[in-house]
Amino acid sequence: MKRRKLIRFLFHFVFLVLTLAWVYPLIWTVSSSLKTNREMFSGSVKLFPDKFEWSFLLPSNWGQLEEILQFDNYSRAWYIANFSQYFINTLLFTFAVVIIVITLCALTGYVLGRYDFPGKFLIMGAIIATMFIPAGYTIIPLWQLINALGLGKSMAGLVLAEAGGTHVLYILLFTAFFSRIPKELEEASQIDGAGFVRTFFTIMLPLAKPVIATTFILQFINSWNSFFVPLVFTIHRPDLRTLGVGMYSFVEDNSSDLAAMAAGATISFIPIVVIFLIFQKYFVDGIAGSVKG
Amino acid sequence: MISKSTISEQKLVSNELERKTRKKSGLKRKHYMWCYLFLAPQIILYLTFTLWPIIGSYYFAFFNWNGIGWPTEIVGWENFVEVLKDSYFWNAFKNSFVYTFFLVIIVVPTSLIVALILNSPKLYGAAFFRTLFFLPVVLTMSIVGIIMQNMFAFEGGFMNEILLSMNIIDDPINWLGGPNLAMTSVVIVGVWKGFGIKVIYWLAGLQTLPKDIYEAAKIDGANLIQQFVYITVPLLIPFLIVITFFQTVWAFNVFDLVKTFTNGGPLFGTDMVPLYIYRYAFEMDGGLPRMGFASAAGIVYGMATMVITLILGALVRKYGKNRY
Amino acid sequence: MKRRSKIFGVIMILFMLVLAGCQNESSSTEAGSGKSEEKEVTIKLFSAHGQFRNGQYGYERIQEFMKKHPNIKVEVTYAHGKNWDDTFLALASSNELPDIIQPTGNFLIGDLVQNGWVQPLDAHFDIKDRFPNEVFVEGVNMLDGKIYSYPRISPKSGSFMLYHTDLMEEAGLDPASPPKNWDELLEMGKQVTEKVDGVYGFAIPLKDSAAAHTLLLARTLQPTLDGEGFDFQKGRYDLDSENVVKAIEFLLKMKDAGIVHPNSPTLGLLDYQGLFANKQAAFGFNAQWIVRVNQHELGGVEDYNVAEIPVLKEGDRLYQGVVPGTYDAYLTKSTKHPKEAAELLKWLTSKEDYYVGQMKKDLLLPPHPDLIQDESNYSSEQLKKMAQILEDTVVYRPVYESNPGAFEAKKIEKTMAPPRLQLNDIIIGAYIGEMKDWKKELTKLNDALNTRLDEAIKKAAAEGQDVSRDDLTFPNFDGKSNYNQ
């Protein structure tokens, strides 16, 4: 019995070390963002700055800690390398995309899940078919289209390009959810005199909160991390770049400033990690739902 | 007389009926209207942002076009012929398949093992471990690529330091210095980045397993390994196919990672088709972009990957049906 | 607990937003406070040069200019390399060009004038009197006798070997005598690699500069070659010459001796500068602006010096052919405030207000020989040594740019698709051992480049230009002395 306990303890220990190694690149990034460039080039694996001593962690010694930590890296990244601009762009871009996607998919999913009408199968089929049609290089016509709309050099164009596609997974999630709501609810609201639109907004949409939350978090992470569309659409507009693209161009321009790079990466990571930790449940549900459904 | 009244009565009834149906179909028409109105934004965006780009990409593939203005110089199948004859395309094609193959055979089984561990009631802090495994998934791929350049550096990189300190290797490895090792590195990072999501898939699968079968098996004297082989595995096959499907599609379209991690180098050793196409469309070193050619390459690649996707898709549908 | 973490997240994001907002706000209040009696004019300057980046010398000088001219507000935007090119084209296509541009090397005077983007400077101020006469060269910064631009940096520029004196000392070598030839470089590199822990003898940024750095070695043997492998004497590309082969073989020899920093295949020029500044290698090549970069962008690198690029045998030397003039800022045609923009350009071309400070503080040599000769202008030993080497080894090459036909042909050549496998790829391939027959590939590449040039000449001729290969061939040029027609 005792041996079993020991094995179990050992197993937990090994598993913990393994998982910590798993997230080491993240820890490394944060710790590097507080080091000097010289330290990073010579022995970048160490977690703490060279001059660090454990005693610095005592509250009375925080002054010393402040001295050796290079918060300057953050101000270089934030002000000089334009991460402030990238950060705002990413927030705007992400929220705009998420709102458009949720609205679109909720409307579509509601109608497809609850009503019969001519052409329903055609629409359903067309949506699902997009998953399987081999496309050529669609970014080129998309780029043409956005330019033809006169949005080629604006955040609106960037948002449309990202949000405009067909989001099959979310549509299916909404469709499945709405089709499961009992008919009685709807009839009751009709007896109260609510029309099609009011039923949707006052009865149905509030019920769909879990699906909305799932769509929100999945799309939020997707858009925050989006790289290809922003890369192509901001080739001519550095001031519209999002964090992912901004980081890439920063490294192309300044790759000798590794410490500011790490600070920039940390700035990009923290919000998405926080959002993930908050909404973790919905996220996991959404992903699990996509594989079960 | 009688007949007359009957006729008028009949008329009345039919009028009544007519009115009723008219009212009903009016209602129905009204609700159709609302349905279409709700669908309108999606349909408009579908036609413009999904369908048109697909059609457009086929159309442009037949032109020699630098992306400025509207294409005029039609060249027929020339772009396709050039793609098929280009050894660099086939190199990128091979790399894409190698990458996908290794990603699938590594991730699918190992993520199952981790899921089994996380699913075990004997594990404390499963939620904590799950979160840690999942963290890489939410990170921006382009930034991961940049950080990994440092992790895989020959001098002072994490990979070498940790392997050296554990005595797994005697001399540091030049991870990004040669084509094969660079491909290995890209695979390692690809595995790391997408691993968490597959763990969640498997966990979802494991939670659907009926507990009573295991009880029965235990009573019949089946040990853990027997239970796994004869109960768990067969029940998980539908999930296996779905997960393989997702992983394959994901790996075929890898762009951000190779663009920022190796940029296809060294010497085209990690060049993959999405990156190859991008170069022709947006990064013609000195020369003008070749949008038509890029489109043709995209179609050829799309066709090839579709075959695999369709096979997996068919399997998904088949096993998906059997499940319920 | 959950709610608290949610609130925390929201506060975090709000906090970052406020931070981001603060910056914008502060810049907008700055703009507001500049109001004066005179009508305020805003001049936009779009630069591709690090000197005009936030906080650097050029940027500081412009702040100074604004203090002296309260009615002129200057907005400086900086972008690097390809970013600059792309942004510029976008601005040009939507008629939103800034007032003054400082382009990358990819935009030549011919394009800028032909497209109607820029206008002559001599119509606005005494640009001609501000520089020695020789810096104005037709086809470089002059067109049809009109001056469009001027040099910011001395036209006499070139590349060097950098070495860390402290690392040499640590390896038991005399820092006063750095390697002069290839054998010494190999030997001393070995010593450093063996004796100094974690440091390598040599480093080279193969990822983007394999060709440029290897050609430096080749050019010590063949002075008529330029930085892209074009031989002015022969009038053709000469990438498969025995000299280029020898240079590549020497690079491989260094690699086999284990003295080249193993990160080299993945190093870009900027990574390389960082690595070198942080003393991971003892010897390496770079161009003259590295003194400035080391001082201002890499946090003050110490204990290093410069020397000429090592040669194969005695009597060889790296001569570097340049054009006697260069270009920097242009005044755009669409500017609405030419008077104020000219005022700024006067400031930027002033010896006292700009060039002396550039040399002393920003460690970049100005286009004025008298300033370069004045000992009191040097605040850096390395820069002084560099200036001496440049004086001794830089020669003026033939200026084909002044010939409209040759100029047009070269321009067309640049728009044609380059061969897939470029010199950089071949050298990397040879270096990592993945390309056994790299000599054959060199010949293939060289043929392709010459064919491409021929086609470009044909196209130019078809456009009505009077041009042939002869316009790019200069048999009298020996590469070691100034070219005279």
mmCIF file of C-alpha atoms in Angstrom, chain B residues 102-222:
data_model
loop_
_atom_site.group_PDB
_atom_site.id
_atom_site.type_symbol
_atom_site.label_atom_id
_atom_site.label_comp_id
_atom_site.label_asym_id
_atom_site.label_seq_id
_atom_site.Cartn_x
_atom_site.Cartn_y
_atom_site.Cartn_z
ATOM 1 C CA PHE B 102 4.526 12.977 -38.880
ATOM 2 C CA LEU B 103 2.211 15.364 -37.115
ATOM 3 C CA VAL B 104 -0.666 12.891 -37.357
ATOM 4 C CA ILE B 105 1.226 9.785 -36.327
ATOM 5 C CA ILE B 106 2.847 11.557 -33.406
ATOM 6 C CA VAL B 107 -0.004 13.639 -32.078
ATOM 7 C CA VAL B 108 -2.937 11.288 -32.393
ATOM 8 C CA PRO B 109 -1.657 8.441 -30.178
ATOM 9 C CA THR B 110 0.325 10.530 -27.681
ATOM 10 C CA SER B 111 -2.538 12.921 -27.072
ATOM 11 C CA LEU B 112 -4.714 9.878 -26.343
ATOM 12 C CA ILE B 113 -2.237 8.725 -23.708
ATOM 13 C CA VAL B 114 -2.246 12.126 -22.033
ATOM 14 C CA ALA B 115 -6.047 12.211 -22.208
ATOM 15 C CA LEU B 116 -6.207 8.802 -20.537
ATOM 16 C CA ILE B 117 -3.960 10.048 -17.752
ATOM 17 C CA LEU B 118 -5.981 13.237 -17.344
ATOM 18 C CA ASN B 119 -9.185 11.200 -17.314
ATOM 19 C CA SER B 120 -7.965 8.902 -14.585
ATOM 20 C CA PRO B 121 -9.745 9.415 -11.265
ATOM 21 C CA LYS B 122 -6.427 8.748 -9.513
ATOM 22 C CA LEU B 123 -4.884 11.948 -10.833
ATOM 23 C CA TYR B 124 -4.967 14.988 -8.588
ATOM 24 C CA GLY B 125 -5.280 18.398 -10.216
ATOM 25 C CA ALA B 126 -6.442 17.154 -13.598
ATOM 26 C CA ALA B 127 -7.904 20.563 -14.446
ATOM 27 C CA PHE B 128 -4.592 22.235 -13.685
ATOM 28 C CA PHE B 129 -2.656 19.844 -15.894
ATOM 29 C CA ARG B 130 -5.219 20.151 -18.651
ATOM 30 C CA THR B 131 -4.881 23.931 -18.605
ATOM 31 C CA LEU B 132 -1.101 23.728 -18.892
ATOM 32 C CA PHE B 133 -1.302 21.314 -21.808
ATOM 33 C CA PHE B 134 -3.781 23.589 -23.447
ATOM 34 C CA LEU B 135 -1.921 26.894 -23.091
ATOM 35 C CA PRO B 136 0.147 26.634 -26.288
ATOM 36 C CA VAL B 137 -3.078 26.309 -28.279
ATOM 37 C CA VAL B 138 -4.231 29.829 -27.475
ATOM 38 C CA LEU B 139 -0.906 31.492 -28.311
ATOM 39 C CA THR B 140 -0.409 33.376 -31.535
ATOM 40 C CA MET B 141 1.300 31.032 -33.964
ATOM 41 C CA SER B 142 3.446 33.728 -35.550
ATOM 42 C CA ILE B 143 4.814 34.719 -32.177
ATOM 43 C CA VAL B 144 5.404 31.096 -31.240
ATOM 44 C CA GLY B 145 7.503 30.751 -34.387
ATOM 45 C CA ILE B 146 9.664 33.681 -33.368
ATOM 46 C CA ILE B 147 10.148 32.449 -29.811
ATOM 47 C CA MET B 148 10.963 28.980 -31.039
ATOM 48 C CA GLN B 149 13.805 30.335 -33.142
ATOM 49 C CA ASN B 150 15.493 31.068 -29.831
ATOM 50 C CA MET B 151 14.457 27.801 -28.200
ATOM 51 C CA PHE B 152 16.022 25.857 -31.080
ATOM 52 C CA ALA B 153 19.218 27.912 -31.378
ATOM 53 C CA PHE B 154 22.405 25.892 -31.442
ATOM 54 C CA GLU B 155 24.163 27.950 -28.787
ATOM 55 C CA GLY B 156 22.183 28.543 -25.610
ATOM 56 C CA GLY B 157 18.877 27.265 -26.955
ATOM 57 C CA PHE B 158 16.459 25.497 -24.631
ATOM 58 C CA MET B 159 16.291 22.267 -26.612
ATOM 59 C CA ASN B 160 20.033 21.706 -26.607
ATOM 60 C CA GLU B 161 20.544 22.773 -23.014
ATOM 61 C CA ILE B 162 17.851 20.497 -21.657
ATOM 62 C CA LEU B 163 18.912 17.482 -23.743
ATOM 63 C CA LEU B 164 22.557 18.033 -22.783
ATOM 64 C CA SER B 165 21.776 18.384 -19.107
ATOM 65 C CA MET B 166 19.743 15.185 -19.158
ATOM 66 C CA ASN B 167 22.605 13.434 -20.971
ATOM 67 C CA ILE B 168 20.342 12.414 -23.824
ATOM 68 C CA ILE B 169 22.810 13.907 -26.280
ATOM 69 C CA ASP B 170 26.572 14.431 -25.960
ATOM 70 C CA ASP B 171 26.942 17.283 -28.427
ATOM 71 C CA PRO B 172 24.503 20.061 -29.166
ATOM 72 C CA ILE B 173 22.314 19.581 -32.218
ATOM 73 C CA ASN B 174 22.154 22.224 -34.911
ATOM 74 C CA TRP B 175 18.356 22.109 -35.062
ATOM 75 C CA LEU B 176 17.815 24.674 -37.743
ATOM 76 C CA GLY B 177 21.105 24.184 -39.570
ATOM 77 C CA GLY B 178 20.106 21.497 -42.051
ATOM 78 C CA PRO B 179 16.935 20.619 -43.977
ATOM 79 C CA ASN B 180 16.114 17.369 -42.167
ATOM 80 C CA LEU B 181 16.756 18.670 -38.688
ATOM 81 C CA ALA B 182 14.863 21.853 -39.481
ATOM 82 C CA MET B 183 11.888 19.752 -40.582
ATOM 83 C CA THR B 184 12.162 17.803 -37.341
ATOM 84 C CA SER B 185 12.088 21.079 -35.430
ATOM 85 C CA VAL B 186 9.042 22.318 -37.321
ATOM 86 C CA VAL B 187 7.279 19.030 -36.567
ATOM 87 C CA ILE B 188 8.170 19.284 -32.878
ATOM 88 C CA VAL B 189 6.769 22.794 -32.638
ATOM 89 C CA GLY B 190 3.698 21.809 -34.658
ATOM 90 C CA VAL B 191 3.065 18.933 -32.267
ATOM 91 C CA TRP B 192 3.503 21.196 -29.262
ATOM 92 C CA LYS B 193 1.199 23.890 -30.611
ATOM 93 C CA GLY B 194 -1.754 21.690 -31.537
ATOM 94 C CA PHE B 195 -1.416 18.988 -28.905
ATOM 95 C CA GLY B 196 -3.762 20.457 -26.292
ATOM 96 C CA ILE B 197 -6.727 20.644 -28.584
ATOM 97 C CA LYS B 198 -6.438 16.961 -29.447
ATOM 98 C CA VAL B 199 -6.279 16.113 -25.756
ATOM 99 C CA ILE B 200 -9.590 17.907 -25.306
ATOM 100 C CA TYR B 201 -11.072 15.991 -28.247
ATOM 101 C CA TRP B 202 -10.000 12.699 -26.723
ATOM 102 C CA LEU B 203 -11.279 13.712 -23.305
ATOM 103 C CA ALA B 204 -14.659 14.467 -24.859
ATOM 104 C CA GLY B 205 -14.545 11.036 -26.429
ATOM 105 C CA LEU B 206 -13.569 9.286 -23.225
ATOM 106 C CA GLN B 207 -16.449 10.920 -21.393
ATOM 107 C CA THR B 208 -18.970 9.334 -23.757
ATOM 108 C CA LEU B 209 -17.858 5.817 -22.842
ATOM 109 C CA PRO B 210 -20.524 3.932 -20.892
ATOM 110 C CA LYS B 211 -19.255 2.991 -17.433
ATOM 111 C CA ASP B 212 -21.288 -0.178 -17.019
ATOM 112 C CA ILE B 213 -19.378 -2.045 -19.714
ATOM 113 C CA TYR B 214 -16.201 -1.596 -17.711
ATOM 114 C CA GLU B 215 -17.938 -2.837 -14.582
ATOM 115 C CA ALA B 216 -19.042 -5.931 -16.447
ATOM 116 C CA ALA B 217 -15.575 -6.469 -17.869
ATOM 117 C CA LYS B 218 -14.051 -6.179 -14.428
ATOM 118 C CA ILE B 219 -16.404 -8.828 -13.120
ATOM 119 C CA ASP B 220 -15.382 -11.029 -16.042
ATOM 120 C CA GLY B 221 -11.769 -10.615 -14.886
ATOM 121 C CA ALA B 222 -10.442 -8.399 -17.684
#
